[in-house]
Amino acid sequence: MTAPTPSDTAAAFERHDHSHCAGAVMQAAEGRARAEGLRLTPVRRRVLEILLEEHRALGAYDILDRLKAEGFGHQPPVAYRALDFLVEHGLAHRIRRLNAFAACMHPDTDHAPAFFICAQCSAVAESAATPLRDAAQAAGLAIGFTIERVTIEAIGTCPACHPGTAPSPQVPS
Amino acid sequence: MTAPTPSDTAAAFERHDHSHCAGAVMQAAEGRARAEGLRLTPVRRRVLEILLEEHRALGAYDILDRLKAEGFGHQPPVAYRALDFLVEHGLAHRIRRLNAFAACMHPDTDHAPAFFICAQCSAVAESAATPLRDAAQAAGLAIGFTIERVTIEAIGTCPACHPGTAPSPQVPS
DNA sequence: TTGCGAAGTGTTATAATAGTACATTTCGCA
DNA sequence: TGCGAAATGTACTATTATAACACTTCGCAA
């Protein structure tokens, strides 16, 4: 059970060895799939891999283009179904502000994530949001509302895109 | 400066005199428009009125239908432009989870709203989310991310739809 | 008061995102 | 081996959102 730390989250905005972190996450995802009897079929696995390779939020049709090119089905439901599966089982997240999807970077943690989206370079970092979820829970309680899930998406500027800081955005998009 | 209180927010989920609260909000919006030199033109004003009359989140095309029927333009940009204006100036909010828009119920308050969306009856309550915004701010700081805006949307069950509580949903939709 | 530039409105057309319905195949397992 | 459930592939459609451009209206300065 590796809980995400602030430095994990910060790492998402820094240059790092994608293939390494992607590999680790993929292994964790496979472990979870085995443990819970999820069927990580070729399409689903490939979609997760694509998300991990890109290491950013991708639209369903971006994914679909890749799938087509690799000989999978070429109609929208192919992508949406795989994405729905991944999201439902916590292996990917939907980023509503972007109408896009990103691989979950902590699939072995039961977490309530928040997302930090850079308006400049559209990099996305996923962060544990337990305090935020608790605050929301409390606010809900005060008005008699029972919360199932909370979407928390912050838009702003990532460290790499701050003027006077690191020069070039990591994900030009 | 009327700050929203938990009981204001709770009221959103209870039967109440819409025409009264809508009227008050409309007046507040007009006040703001005058004060800030915003042009609350017929289309814009009408869109805000529609949102207030319905007192729930409406899709852009729902709005467009009403506008058509009332002799305004009948192409999507007519609705989207008015909605964009209202959102930009804080007179309405976009609810991303629903791909919909709702009138801001506290247009005279500078606020960071959170939304509570009932999965059963799709009623939406707007609540002040200062603690959540602060928590997000802190989380962002920890990773060097500067937050511009945060979207907070909770999905769950409103008081009226709780089993064993009040019987009928207020907004059947 | 005229007339200029900016803002607003309306229209056509199209893009981008998402889902329904149904036939076929594959998988797990009795 | 073969049954039922799950997964896949396809055609088709629905929903949400923008781009581009012509025309009108508004605020304001000469």
Coordinates of C-alpha atoms (C1' of nucleotides) in Angstrom, one line a residue:
Chain A
M1 CA 0.0 0.0 0.0
T2 CA 2.0 3.0 -1.2
A3 CA 0.2 6.1 -0.2
P4 CA 0.9 9.1 -2.5
T5 CA 2.9 11.8 -1.0
P6 CA 3.3 15.5 -1.9
S7 CA 6.6 14.7 -3.5
D8 CA 5.1 12.0 -5.6
T9 CA 2.6 14.5 -6.8
A10 CA 5.2 17.1 -7.5
A11 CA 7.2 14.6 -9.4
A12 CA 4.3 14.5 -11.9
F13 CA 5.3 18.0 -13.0
E14 CA 9.0 17.3 -13.3
R15 CA 11.1 15.5 -15.9
H16 CA 11.5 11.9 -14.9
D17 CA 11.7 8.5 -16.3
H18 CA 8.2 7.9 -17.6
S19 CA 9.0 4.4 -18.7
H20 CA 10.0 3.6 -15.2
C21 CA 7.1 5.0 -13.3
A22 CA 4.7 3.8 -16.0
G23 CA 6.1 0.3 -15.6
A24 CA 5.6 0.4 -11.9
V25 CA 2.1 1.6 -12.1
M26 CA 1.3 -1.0 -14.8
Q27 CA 2.6 -3.7 -12.5
A28 CA 0.5 -2.4 -9.6
A29 CA -2.5 -2.4 -11.9
E30 CA -1.9 -5.9 -12.9
G31 CA -1.5 -7.0 -9.3
R32 CA -4.9 -5.4 -8.5
A33 CA -6.5 -7.0 -11.5
R34 CA -5.2 -10.5 -10.4
A35 CA -6.2 -9.9 -6.8
E36 CA -9.7 -8.8 -7.6
G37 CA -10.4 -11.0 -10.6
L38 CA -10.6 -8.1 -13.0
R39 CA -10.2 -9.1 -16.7
L40 CA -7.5 -6.8 -18.0
T41 CA -8.1 -7.8 -21.6
P42 CA -5.9 -6.7 -24.6
V43 CA -7.9 -3.5 -25.4
R44 CA -8.2 -2.5 -21.7
R45 CA -4.6 -3.2 -21.1
R46 CA -3.5 -1.3 -24.2
V47 CA -5.6 1.7 -23.3
L48 CA -4.0 1.8 -19.8
E49 CA -0.6 1.5 -21.4
I50 CA -1.3 4.3 -23.8
L51 CA -2.4 6.5 -21.0
L52 CA 0.7 5.6 -19.1
E53 CA 3.0 6.2 -22.0
E54 CA 1.6 9.6 -22.8
H55 CA 1.6 10.4 -19.1
R56 CA -1.1 13.0 -19.6
A57 CA -4.8 13.4 -20.0
L58 CA -6.1 12.1 -23.4
G59 CA -9.5 12.4 -25.0
A60 CA -11.4 9.3 -25.9
Y61 CA -10.9 9.9 -29.5
D62 CA -7.2 10.3 -29.1
I63 CA -7.2 6.9 -27.6
L64 CA -9.4 5.6 -30.3
D65 CA -7.0 6.8 -33.0
R66 CA -4.2 4.8 -31.4
L67 CA -6.4 1.7 -31.1
K68 CA -7.4 1.9 -34.7
A69 CA -3.8 2.2 -35.8
E70 CA -3.0 -1.0 -33.8
G71 CA -5.7 -3.1 -35.3
F72 CA -8.4 -2.8 -32.6
G73 CA -11.9 -1.8 -33.4
H74 CA -12.3 1.7 -34.7
Q75 CA -15.7 2.9 -33.4
P76 CA -16.1 5.1 -30.3
P77 CA -17.6 2.5 -28.0
V78 CA -14.3 0.5 -28.2
A79 CA -12.5 3.3 -26.5
Y80 CA -15.3 4.4 -24.2
R81 CA -15.9 0.9 -22.9
A82 CA -12.3 0.3 -22.1
L83 CA -12.1 3.7 -20.4
D84 CA -15.3 3.1 -18.5
F85 CA -13.8 -0.1 -17.2
L86 CA -10.6 1.4 -16.1
V87 CA -12.4 4.3 -14.4
E88 CA -14.9 2.1 -12.7
H89 CA -12.1 0.0 -11.2
G90 CA -9.9 2.9 -10.2
L91 CA -7.2 2.3 -12.8
A92 CA -7.9 5.6 -14.6
H93 CA -9.6 8.8 -13.9
R94 CA -11.9 11.0 -15.8
I95 CA -10.9 14.7 -15.9
R96 CA -14.1 16.5 -16.5
R97 CA -12.7 19.9 -17.2
L98 CA -10.7 18.5 -20.1
N99 CA -13.2 15.9 -21.3
A100 CA -10.3 13.5 -21.0
F101 CA -8.9 10.6 -19.1
A102 CA -5.6 9.9 -17.3
A103 CA -4.1 6.8 -15.8
C104 CA -4.3 6.5 -12.1
M105 CA -0.8 6.9 -10.7
H106 CA -1.6 5.1 -7.4
P107 CA -3.8 2.2 -8.4
D108 CA -2.9 0.3 -5.3
T109 CA -4.2 3.0 -3.0
D110 CA -7.8 3.5 -2.1
H111 CA -7.8 7.2 -2.6
A112 CA -10.0 10.3 -3.3
P113 CA -7.9 12.1 -5.8
A114 CA -7.7 15.8 -6.7
F115 CA -6.3 17.0 -10.0
F116 CA -4.0 19.9 -10.7
I117 CA -4.3 21.0 -14.3
C118 CA -1.8 23.4 -15.8
A119 CA -3.5 25.9 -18.0
Q120 CA -0.3 26.5 -19.9
C121 CA 1.0 23.0 -20.7
S122 CA -2.0 21.0 -19.8
A123 CA 0.0 18.6 -17.6
V124 CA -2.1 17.0 -15.0
A125 CA -0.9 15.9 -11.5
E126 CA -3.0 13.6 -9.3
S127 CA -2.8 14.2 -5.6
A128 CA -4.4 12.6 -2.6
A129 CA -7.2 14.8 -1.4
T130 CA -8.2 13.3 1.9
P131 CA -8.5 16.6 3.7
L132 CA -10.5 18.1 0.9
R133 CA -12.8 15.1 0.8
D134 CA -13.3 15.4 4.6
A135 CA -14.1 19.1 4.3
A136 CA -16.6 18.3 1.6
Q137 CA -18.1 15.6 3.7
A138 CA -18.5 18.0 6.5
A139 CA -20.1 20.6 4.3
G140 CA -22.5 18.0 3.0
L141 CA -23.4 16.8 6.5
A142 CA -24.3 20.4 7.4
I143 CA -27.1 20.4 4.8
G144 CA -28.1 16.8 5.1
F145 CA -26.5 15.7 1.9
T146 CA -24.8 12.3 1.7
I147 CA -21.8 12.4 -0.6
E148 CA -20.9 9.5 -2.8
R149 CA -18.0 11.0 -4.7
V150 CA -16.4 14.4 -5.1
T151 CA -14.8 15.8 -8.1
I152 CA -12.0 18.2 -7.3
E153 CA -10.1 19.8 -10.2
A154 CA -7.9 22.7 -9.8
I155 CA -6.8 24.8 -12.8
G156 CA -3.7 26.9 -12.6
T157 CA 0.0 27.0 -13.3
C158 CA 2.4 24.2 -12.7
P159 CA 5.9 24.7 -11.4
A160 CA 7.5 24.3 -14.8
C161 CA 5.3 27.0 -16.4
H162 CA 5.8 29.6 -13.7
P163 CA 7.5 32.7 -15.2
G164 CA 11.0 33.0 -13.8
T165 CA 11.1 29.3 -13.0
A166 CA 11.9 26.3 -15.2
P167 CA 11.8 27.4 -18.8
S168 CA 10.1 24.9 -21.0
P169 CA 6.8 23.1 -20.4
Q170 CA 7.2 19.4 -20.1
V171 CA 4.1 18.5 -22.1
P172 CA 3.7 21.0 -25.0
S173 CA 0.4 19.5 -26.1
Chain B
M1 CA -22.8 41.5 1.2
T2 CA -24.9 38.4 2.2
A3 CA -22.6 35.5 2.7
P4 CA -24.2 32.1 2.1
T5 CA -24.8 30.1 5.2
P6 CA -25.3 26.4 5.6
S7 CA -29.0 27.0 6.0
D8 CA -29.1 28.9 2.8
T9 CA -27.6 26.0 1.1
A10 CA -29.9 23.5 2.8
A11 CA -32.8 25.6 1.6
A12 CA -31.9 24.9 -1.9
F13 CA -33.0 21.3 -1.3
E14 CA -36.3 22.2 0.4
R15 CA -39.6 23.5 -1.0
H16 CA -39.6 27.2 -0.9
D17 CA -40.9 30.2 -2.8
H18 CA -38.8 30.2 -5.9
S19 CA -40.3 33.3 -7.3
H20 CA -39.2 35.1 -4.1
C21 CA -35.6 33.9 -4.0
A22 CA -35.3 34.2 -7.7
G23 CA -36.5 37.8 -7.6
A24 CA -34.0 38.6 -4.9
V25 CA -31.1 37.0 -6.8
M26 CA -32.2 38.8 -10.0
Q27 CA -32.1 42.1 -8.2
A28 CA -28.7 41.4 -6.8
A29 CA -27.5 40.5 -10.2
E30 CA -28.9 43.7 -11.6
G31 CA -27.2 45.7 -8.9
R32 CA -23.9 44.1 -9.7
A33 CA -24.3 44.7 -13.4
R34 CA -25.0 48.4 -12.8
A35 CA -22.1 48.7 -10.4
E36 CA -19.6 47.1 -12.7
G37 CA -20.9 48.4 -16.0
L38 CA -21.9 45.0 -17.3
R39 CA -24.4 45.0 -20.1
L40 CA -27.2 42.8 -19.0
T41 CA -28.8 42.7 -22.5
P42 CA -32.2 41.1 -23.2
V43 CA -30.8 37.7 -24.2
R44 CA -28.5 37.6 -21.2
R45 CA -31.1 38.8 -18.8
R46 CA -33.6 36.3 -20.1
V47 CA -31.2 33.4 -19.8
L48 CA -30.5 34.3 -16.2
E49 CA -34.2 34.6 -15.6
I50 CA -34.8 31.1 -17.1
L51 CA -32.1 29.6 -14.9
L52 CA -33.6 31.3 -11.9
E53 CA -37.2 30.2 -12.8
E54 CA -36.2 26.6 -13.2
H55 CA -34.0 26.8 -10.2
R56 CA -31.9 23.8 -11.3
A57 CA -29.1 23.1 -13.8
L58 CA -30.1 23.3 -17.4
G59 CA -28.2 22.3 -20.5
A60 CA -27.3 24.9 -23.1
Y61 CA -29.8 23.3 -25.5
D62 CA -32.6 23.4 -22.9
I63 CA -32.0 27.2 -22.7
L64 CA -31.8 27.5 -26.4
D65 CA -35.2 25.9 -26.8
R66 CA -36.7 28.4 -24.5
L67 CA -35.0 31.3 -26.3
K68 CA -36.2 30.1 -29.7
A69 CA -39.8 29.9 -28.4
E70 CA -39.5 33.5 -27.2
G71 CA -38.2 34.9 -30.5
F72 CA -34.5 35.1 -29.8
G73 CA -32.0 33.5 -32.1
H74 CA -32.2 29.8 -32.4
Q75 CA -28.7 28.7 -33.0
P76 CA -26.4 27.3 -30.3
P77 CA -24.0 30.3 -30.1
V78 CA -26.9 32.4 -28.9
A79 CA -27.2 30.3 -25.8
Y80 CA -23.6 29.6 -25.3
R81 CA -22.6 33.3 -25.6
A82 CA -25.1 34.4 -23.0
L83 CA -24.1 31.6 -20.7
D84 CA -20.4 32.3 -21.1
F85 CA -21.1 35.9 -20.2
L86 CA -23.0 35.0 -17.1
V87 CA -20.4 32.5 -16.0
E88 CA -17.5 34.8 -16.7
H89 CA -19.1 37.5 -14.5
G90 CA -20.1 35.1 -11.8
L91 CA -23.9 35.3 -12.4
A92 CA -24.1 31.7 -13.3
H93 CA -22.0 28.6 -12.8
R94 CA -21.1 25.7 -15.1
I95 CA -21.7 22.3 -13.6
R96 CA -19.2 20.1 -15.4
R97 CA -20.5 16.8 -14.3
L98 CA -23.9 17.6 -15.8
N99 CA -22.7 19.5 -18.8
A100 CA -25.1 22.1 -17.6
F101 CA -25.5 25.6 -16.1
A102 CA -27.1 27.0 -13.0
A103 CA -27.8 30.5 -11.8
C104 CA -25.5 31.7 -9.1
M105 CA -27.5 32.1 -5.9
H106 CA -25.2 34.5 -4.3
P107 CA -24.1 36.8 -7.1
D108 CA -23.2 39.6 -4.6
T109 CA -20.7 37.4 -2.8
D110 CA -17.2 36.8 -4.0
H111 CA -17.2 33.1 -3.4
A112 CA -15.6 29.8 -4.3
P113 CA -18.6 27.6 -4.7
A114 CA -19.0 23.9 -4.3
F115 CA -21.9 22.0 -5.8
F116 CA -24.0 19.2 -4.3
I117 CA -25.7 17.2 -7.0
C118 CA -28.4 14.7 -6.1
A119 CA -28.0 11.6 -8.2
Q120 CA -31.7 10.8 -7.7
C121 CA -33.5 14.0 -8.5
S122 CA -30.6 16.0 -10.0
A123 CA -31.3 19.0 -7.7
V124 CA -28.2 21.1 -7.3
A125 CA -27.3 23.1 -4.2
E126 CA -24.5 25.7 -4.3
S127 CA -22.5 26.1 -1.2
A128 CA -19.6 28.3 0.0
A129 CA -16.5 26.2 -0.2
T130 CA -13.9 28.4 1.5
P131 CA -12.4 25.6 3.6
L132 CA -12.2 23.4 0.6
R133 CA -10.6 26.1 -1.5
D134 CA -8.1 26.7 1.3
A135 CA -7.3 23.0 1.6
A136 CA -6.8 22.9 -2.2
Q137 CA -4.6 26.0 -2.1
A138 CA -2.4 24.3 0.6
A139 CA -2.2 21.1 -1.4
G140 CA -1.2 23.1 -4.5
L141 CA 1.4 25.0 -2.6
A142 CA 3.0 21.8 -1.4
I143 CA 3.8 20.9 -5.0
G144 CA 4.5 24.4 -6.4
F145 CA 1.2 24.7 -8.2
T146 CA -0.6 28.0 -8.3
I147 CA -4.3 27.6 -8.3
E148 CA -6.5 29.9 -10.3
R149 CA -9.9 28.2 -9.8
V150 CA -11.0 25.0 -8.3
T151 CA -14.0 22.9 -9.4
I152 CA -15.7 21.1 -6.6
E153 CA -18.7 18.9 -7.4
A154 CA -20.1 16.4 -5.0
I155 CA -22.5 13.7 -6.2
G156 CA -24.7 12.0 -3.7
T157 CA -28.2 12.0 -2.2
C158 CA -30.0 15.1 -1.1
P159 CA -32.1 15.2 2.1
A160 CA -35.4 14.9 0.2
C161 CA -34.3 11.8 -1.6
H162 CA -33.0 9.9 1.5
P163 CA -34.9 6.8 2.0
G164 CA -37.0 7.2 5.2
T165 CA -36.9 10.9 5.0
A166 CA -39.0 13.3 3.0
P167 CA -40.9 11.3 0.3
S168 CA -40.9 13.1 -3.0
P169 CA -38.1 14.7 -4.9
Q170 CA -38.5 18.4 -5.4
V171 CA -37.2 18.4 -9.0
P172 CA -38.3 15.3 -10.7
S173 CA -36.5 16.0 -14.0
Chain C
dT1 C1' -25.2 65.0 -34.2
dT2 C1' -22.6 62.3 -36.7
dG3 C1' -19.9 58.7 -37.3
dC4 C1' -16.3 55.5 -35.7
dG5 C1' -14.9 51.4 -33.3
dA6 C1' -16.2 47.9 -30.2
dA7 C1' -19.5 44.9 -28.5
dG8 C1' -23.4 42.2 -29.3
dT9 C1' -26.6 39.3 -32.1
dG10 C1' -27.9 36.1 -35.7
dT11 C1' -26.8 32.6 -39.1
dT12 C1' -24.6 28.7 -41.5
dA13 C1' -21.8 25.1 -40.9
dT14 C1' -19.0 21.8 -38.5
dA15 C1' -16.3 19.9 -34.7
dA16 C1' -15.8 17.2 -30.6
dT17 C1' -17.7 14.2 -27.3
dA18 C1' -20.7 10.5 -26.0
dG19 C1' -24.1 6.8 -26.2
dT20 C1' -27.7 3.0 -28.2
dA21 C1' -28.6 -1.1 -30.3
dC22 C1' -27.5 -5.3 -32.0
dA23 C1' -24.6 -9.1 -34.1
dT24 C1' -20.6 -11.9 -33.1
dT25 C1' -16.9 -13.8 -30.5
dT26 C1' -14.5 -15.2 -26.5
dC27 C1' -14.2 -16.7 -21.8
dG28 C1' -15.1 -19.1 -17.5
dC29 C1' -16.8 -22.9 -15.8
dA30 C1' -20.3 -26.6 -14.8
Chain D
dT1 C1' -18.3 -30.1 -24.5
dG2 C1' -21.3 -26.8 -24.4
dC3 C1' -24.0 -23.1 -21.8
dG4 C1' -24.5 -18.4 -20.2
dA5 C1' -22.2 -14.2 -19.3
dA6 C1' -18.9 -11.0 -20.6
dA7 C1' -16.4 -8.7 -24.0
dT8 C1' -15.8 -7.0 -28.7
dG9 C1' -16.9 -4.9 -33.1
dT10 C1' -20.0 -2.3 -36.0
dA11 C1' -23.5 1.0 -37.7
dC12 C1' -25.9 4.7 -36.4
dT13 C1' -27.4 8.5 -33.6
dA14 C1' -27.4 11.9 -29.9
dT15 C1' -25.5 15.6 -27.4
dT16 C1' -22.5 19.3 -26.5
dA17 C1' -19.6 23.0 -28.2
dT18 C1' -17.1 26.2 -31.7
dA19 C1' -15.6 28.6 -35.9
dA20 C1' -16.4 32.0 -39.2
dC21 C1' -18.8 35.7 -41.0
dA22 C1' -22.5 39.3 -41.9
dC23 C1' -25.2 42.7 -39.8
dT24 C1' -26.9 45.6 -36.0
dT25 C1' -26.5 48.2 -31.9
dC26 C1' -24.2 50.8 -28.5
dG27 C1' -21.0 54.1 -26.3
dC28 C1' -18.6 57.8 -27.0
dA29 C1' -15.5 61.3 -29.0
dA30 C1' -15.0 64.8 -32.5

